Amino acid sequence: MKIELKVNGVDRRLEVEPEERLLDILRERLHLTGTKEGCGEGECGACTVIMDGKTVNSCMVLAGQADGHAVTTIEGLGKRGSLHPVQKAFLEEGAVQCGFCTPGMVLSAKALLDRNPHPGKEEIAVAMSGNLCRCTGYDRILKAVERAAGEVEQ
Amino acid sequence: MNDVIGGTVGGRVLREDAWGKVLGQAAFPADVRREGQIYAVAVRSPHAHARIRGLRLDEARKAEGVVAVLTSADVPHNGHGVLYRDQPVLVADHVRMAGDPVVLVGAETPAQARAAAGRVEVDYEVLPGLFDPEEAMKEEAPALHPEIHGGSNIVYHLPVYKGDTAKGWAEAEVTVERDYQTQMLDHAFLQPEAVLAYVDERGHLVVEVATQYAHYDRGEIAHALGLKFNQVRVRTRSVGGAFGGREDISLQIMAALMAWHTQRPVKMENTREESFYSHSKRHPMRMHYKTGATRAGKLTVMEARIVGDAGAYASWSPNILRKAAIHATGPYEIPHVRVDAYAVLTNNPYTGAMRGFGAAQPVLAYESQMDLLARELGLSPWEVRLRNIYRAGSETATGQVLSGSVGMEECLKAVKSYLGEVSGR
Amino acid sequence: MYYIRPQTLAKALEAGEEPGMLYLAGGTDLILKLRRREVQARGLVDLQAVAELRQIRAGGDWLEIGAMVSFADLLNNDTAAQEARALWLACSSMGAPQIRNQATLGGNLANCSPAADSLPALLVLQAQVRLLSRSGEVLLPLAEVLGRTPLWQPGTLLAGFRLPLRAGVSGFAKLGRRQALAIARLSAAVALREENGRACGVRVAFGAAGKRAFLSLDLAEELNGLVLDRGFTELACRQAKKVISRALGERASAPYKKEAVAGVVREALRTMEFVTSGEHADVDRKGGRGNED
Ligand SMILES: Cc1cc2nc3c(=O)[nH]c(=O)nc-3n(C[C@H](O)[C@H](O)[C@H](O)COP(=O)(O)OP(=O)(O)OC[C@H]3O[C@@H](n4cnc5c(N)ncnc54)[C@H](O)[C@@H]3O)c2cc1C
Ligand code: FES
Ligand code: FES
């Protein structure tokens, strides 16, 4: 089947199988491998992307469902020299260990700050609750989001 | 943005690898690809203990997109393991745990590989399993690895004896005796195992993998495939968490075998479920503890029997039970000690390295014993500990004299104010 | 398998009635089942483009919630937050943000797992279910639909839910293994009206205690007309244990859940706004969750 979607601002027209997931399309067809597969069951959030402003697990979105929508992946955020405030805060707070959860974490944080630039601690915790991290113990990650919230303000 | 925050000394250095990770550029093995790569999938045993009577591979071989279907017959030296090569790359006839790989299927796409794997038929004769290490260590229990580990399932026994326990019991005025048990745990690192293996332009086998132990992987791959060390190169990609769970071989040899056999780049990626099958677990330990102390709260004697479930393969079990034995007293000075630690093979998932490496499990036992003693003695748990902790000059159960840098007393005193009203309950 | 995305209800229904076709809402249940080959489909009828299924509307005496309303949509709706508090609470405790953004209330009922979070809440809110099929539209009480297996004939399209407005206060609580991404081990929803300090029209429902969520008429009857004080909470908790004990019989989870339910009911009562003032609430808060969990 043919689908059209906007990925990181670029229009893409693709021929895909209906069984494919958005995750497969991003990783295997577009080679955007920053989106990770940790469980394939919606549990871990490593595959989080932003679709039309909302976070979704790309392992739980079929190709057809994504047709016509706009998707932001980690590759669509900052670059070296122009990091997104969330990426910068993750670096500075030491919120990254193995890094496998990091792209999903960064996107969940970005979606939150886009919606609400001044989230409280509780709101941050809720927004990040769909992303598992096995390395950090979450503390630095939550601090990084708070820090990024401060930076977004300026 | 500077890479160092604060001064050179005492400042914070940004992790170099964090850059690639926040940008989504860090390459984990599933993220790398090579032109013309095929995909391999392992067919794993659903049974914990079985004999393989036969394999029917025709349907799988005929399936769409299949490039090769490999079995134990294709493995030159069919064994690997960090201490003993007791774990088959592909099982020939004796399945020892659920998840043991039996057949390897390579195909042009992941979906074709999975579909073909589904058409492999394995004829299993299901055997009664040994799931209880206490049962498995009995003499009459059938040996799970007669060729490598001999007639007993006990792969390791370490006695740690110090002083004269009879004397210790004579001096003891209170005794606490209990059984403790810890559970099996999975590391559940976030990145499921993945490998890319290929033969490079020099004819060397290159294996890209997330591993804790690249040089060991190289040796095991070379050995299994009958290659020289210098024909194998292991390249460590970003490692998505490990915690001990990536010290053993998981997919490395299978992917290398397929690549060597087909001369095509081979990708293997575990699902989360396959990941649970294919790496080690934390040892469940059963610990019988008997501890004696004087009315004044001084420990006089401790006896412990620790049985660790090694599961189907030895992996690091001897080292882990050694550590359990050595740490069995905890940070407490006890004049008379008798510890026996065993690692026992069963048909459970194999157990190996995990954070703490055997030192973590006995904590439950020795610290609980201290709390129970405190209750018997009418002392606070804190006080009982203070009276027995290691200090400079203490001698451990293994006879090591701690000459310096023993911070236990300071530590206990420092945490006291945080403990609040703790009583012997 | 093929995929279609009709733009109208009529088209969706037409496609869905073809043999082997399945409706696709958020996909959070269906995609896993397809991947695990627990269900097979010739094709999927994605309902995302049918605008009327995505609406939440309050009009007259009713609150209408479309089947394609996501858990997140409901959480962002003020009317729902006020008028259907039990449902709002159930939605907030469900899954994680990514799942709530995608999963729909219609899918929650259609999939009908024992632990489906919205169902106990919808039951106490007296939800009616709007079903469309070739033979037209029917409106049935949810409790009645939940009594049927299968819930409806293949091809039937669940259009949404209809809840009476101004029907009193309601609350919901759930026992999970952790805060987020926790499938309910047990859940309870309560609704009632207060009249002269007494409870009227009490409704209590449980989830994850048996095959499907259910209303406990016995418990409702025992609580009806009682003074809303500390004794009310204590009696509700005590009697709930009996209900759960009966519902679970010899199941392995029974000894645990029949104790735990007291804490869940206590918590559900505490979430009902008006009960959170006064002496009664203080007691509840101190005795709250934790204890029995
Ligand atoms: C990680 C994770 C966590 C979860 N946590 C929870 C939780 O805490 N609580 C909970 O209750 N559930 C939970 N779920 C389950 C699931 O998200 C819910 O059941 C959800 O409401 C299903 O809705 P959906 O829109 O995704 O349905 P889909 O998966 O699209 O559909 C489910 C079924 O309903 C049918 N269907 C859907 N819409 C209609 C319709 N309008 N008419 C007729 N048939 C229809 C489909 O054909 C399919 O059979 C979780 C799932 C995941 C993956
Ligand atoms: S891979 Fe999608 S949630 Fe884990
Ligand atoms: S940093 Fe490893 S999982 Fe989060």
PDB file of N, CA and C in Angstrom, chain C residues 3-31:
ATOM      1  N   TYR C   3      -5.914  -2.485   4.287  1.00  0.00           N
ATOM      2  CA  TYR C   3      -6.254  -1.425   5.220  1.00  0.00           C
ATOM      3  C   TYR C   3      -7.115  -0.393   4.520  1.00  0.00           C
ATOM      4  N   ILE C   4      -8.200  -0.018   5.163  1.00  0.00           N
ATOM      5  CA  ILE C   4      -8.981   1.091   4.602  1.00  0.00           C
ATOM      6  C   ILE C   4      -9.339   2.086   5.692  1.00  0.00           C
ATOM      7  N   ARG C   5      -9.570   3.312   5.251  1.00  0.00           N
ATOM      8  CA  ARG C   5      -9.904   4.366   6.214  1.00  0.00           C
ATOM      9  C   ARG C   5     -11.124   5.135   5.712  1.00  0.00           C
ATOM     10  N   PRO C   6     -12.325   4.615   5.979  1.00  0.00           N
ATOM     11  CA  PRO C   6     -13.532   5.304   5.517  1.00  0.00           C
ATOM     12  C   PRO C   6     -13.713   6.643   6.232  1.00  0.00           C
ATOM     13  N   GLN C   7     -14.408   7.557   5.523  1.00  0.00           N
ATOM     14  CA  GLN C   7     -14.589   8.905   6.081  1.00  0.00           C
ATOM     15  C   GLN C   7     -15.945   9.066   6.765  1.00  0.00           C
ATOM     16  N   THR C   8     -16.851   8.167   6.509  1.00  0.00           N
ATOM     17  CA  THR C   8     -18.187   8.317   7.104  1.00  0.00           C
ATOM     18  C   THR C   8     -18.587   7.043   7.841  1.00  0.00           C
ATOM     19  N   LEU C   9     -19.551   7.216   8.719  1.00  0.00           N
ATOM     20  CA  LEU C   9     -20.062   6.080   9.489  1.00  0.00           C
ATOM     21  C   LEU C   9     -20.656   5.018   8.563  1.00  0.00           C
ATOM     22  N   ALA C  10     -21.412   5.490   7.584  1.00  0.00           N
ATOM     23  CA  ALA C  10     -22.087   4.552   6.681  1.00  0.00           C
ATOM     24  C   ALA C  10     -21.051   3.689   5.957  1.00  0.00           C
ATOM     25  N   LYS C  11     -20.004   4.345   5.477  1.00  0.00           N
ATOM     26  CA  LYS C  11     -18.959   3.616   4.746  1.00  0.00           C
ATOM     27  C   LYS C  11     -18.244   2.641   5.672  1.00  0.00           C
ATOM     28  N   ALA C  12     -18.006   3.090   6.889  1.00  0.00           N
ATOM     29  CA  ALA C  12     -17.301   2.245   7.855  1.00  0.00           C
ATOM     30  C   ALA C  12     -18.112   0.985   8.129  1.00  0.00           C
ATOM     31  N   LEU C  13     -19.399   1.195   8.320  1.00  0.00           N
ATOM     32  CA  LEU C  13     -20.277   0.078   8.645  1.00  0.00           C
ATOM     33  C   LEU C  13     -20.344  -0.903   7.476  1.00  0.00           C
ATOM     34  N   GLU C  14     -20.426  -0.332   6.298  1.00  0.00           N
ATOM     35  CA  GLU C  14     -20.494  -1.161   5.099  1.00  0.00           C
ATOM     36  C   GLU C  14     -19.241  -2.046   5.003  1.00  0.00           C
ATOM     37  N   ALA C  15     -18.090  -1.414   5.219  1.00  0.00           N
ATOM     38  CA  ALA C  15     -16.832  -2.166   5.132  1.00  0.00           C
ATOM     39  C   ALA C  15     -16.709  -3.175   6.265  1.00  0.00           C
ATOM     40  N   GLY C  16     -17.124  -2.763   7.451  1.00  0.00           N
ATOM     41  CA  GLY C  16     -16.960  -3.610   8.624  1.00  0.00           C
ATOM     42  C   GLY C  16     -17.834  -4.849   8.603  1.00  0.00           C
ATOM     43  N   GLU C  17     -18.893  -4.783   7.824  1.00  0.00           N
ATOM     44  CA  GLU C  17     -19.790  -5.940   7.792  1.00  0.00           C
ATOM     45  C   GLU C  17     -19.321  -7.013   6.822  1.00  0.00           C
ATOM     46  N   GLU C  18     -18.310  -6.692   6.026  1.00  0.00           N
ATOM     47  CA  GLU C  18     -17.720  -7.712   5.151  1.00  0.00           C
ATOM     48  C   GLU C  18     -17.049  -8.766   6.019  1.00  0.00           C
ATOM     49  N   PRO C  19     -17.136 -10.031   5.625  1.00  0.00           N
ATOM     50  CA  PRO C  19     -16.515 -11.063   6.453  1.00  0.00           C
ATOM     51  C   PRO C  19     -14.993 -10.888   6.564  1.00  0.00           C
ATOM     52  N   GLY C  20     -14.487 -11.149   7.742  1.00  0.00           N
ATOM     53  CA  GLY C  20     -13.030 -11.102   7.934  1.00  0.00           C
ATOM     54  C   GLY C  20     -12.490  -9.708   8.181  1.00  0.00           C
ATOM     55  N   MET C  21     -13.380  -8.705   8.237  1.00  0.00           N
ATOM     56  CA  MET C  21     -12.896  -7.348   8.475  1.00  0.00           C
ATOM     57  C   MET C  21     -12.981  -7.022   9.965  1.00  0.00           C
ATOM     58  N   LEU C  22     -11.993  -6.291  10.441  1.00  0.00           N
ATOM     59  CA  LEU C  22     -12.025  -5.872  11.839  1.00  0.00           C
ATOM     60  C   LEU C  22     -11.910  -4.363  11.906  1.00  0.00           C
ATOM     61  N   TYR C  23     -12.636  -3.791  12.859  1.00  0.00           N
ATOM     62  CA  TYR C  23     -12.476  -2.358  13.088  1.00  0.00           C
ATOM     63  C   TYR C  23     -11.163  -2.119  13.804  1.00  0.00           C
ATOM     64  N   LEU C  24     -10.531  -1.045  13.402  1.00  0.00           N
ATOM     65  CA  LEU C  24      -9.272  -0.651  14.046  1.00  0.00           C
ATOM     66  C   LEU C  24      -9.494   0.713  14.690  1.00  0.00           C
ATOM     67  N   ALA C  25      -9.313   0.772  16.004  1.00  0.00           N
ATOM     68  CA  ALA C  25      -9.445   2.060  16.697  1.00  0.00           C
ATOM     69  C   ALA C  25      -8.021   2.558  16.957  1.00  0.00           C
ATOM     70  N   GLY C  26      -7.571   2.568  18.201  1.00  0.00           N
ATOM     71  CA  GLY C  26      -6.193   2.983  18.462  1.00  0.00           C
ATOM     72  C   GLY C  26      -5.190   1.898  18.064  1.00  0.00           C
ATOM     73  N   GLY C  27      -5.625   0.674  18.186  1.00  0.00           N
ATOM     74  CA  GLY C  27      -4.747  -0.442  17.814  1.00  0.00           C
ATOM     75  C   GLY C  27      -3.929  -1.002  18.969  1.00  0.00           C
ATOM     76  N   THR C  28      -4.097  -0.458  20.155  1.00  0.00           N
ATOM     77  CA  THR C  28      -3.203  -0.869  21.252  1.00  0.00           C
ATOM     78  C   THR C  28      -3.483  -2.290  21.746  1.00  0.00           C
ATOM     79  N   ASP C  29      -4.656  -2.790  21.487  1.00  0.00           N
ATOM     80  CA  ASP C  29      -4.910  -4.217  21.740  1.00  0.00           C
ATOM     81  C   ASP C  29      -4.765  -5.010  20.446  1.00  0.00           C
ATOM     82  N   LEU C  30      -5.348  -4.470  19.398  1.00  0.00           N
ATOM     83  CA  LEU C  30      -5.471  -5.247  18.163  1.00  0.00           C
ATOM     84  C   LEU C  30      -4.114  -5.530  17.513  1.00  0.00           C
ATOM     85  N   ILE C  31      -3.241  -4.557  17.506  1.00  0.00           N
ATOM     86  CA  ILE C  31      -1.958  -4.765  16.812  1.00  0.00           C
ATOM     87  C   ILE C  31      -1.182  -5.901  17.464  1.00  0.00           C
TER      88      ILE C  31
END
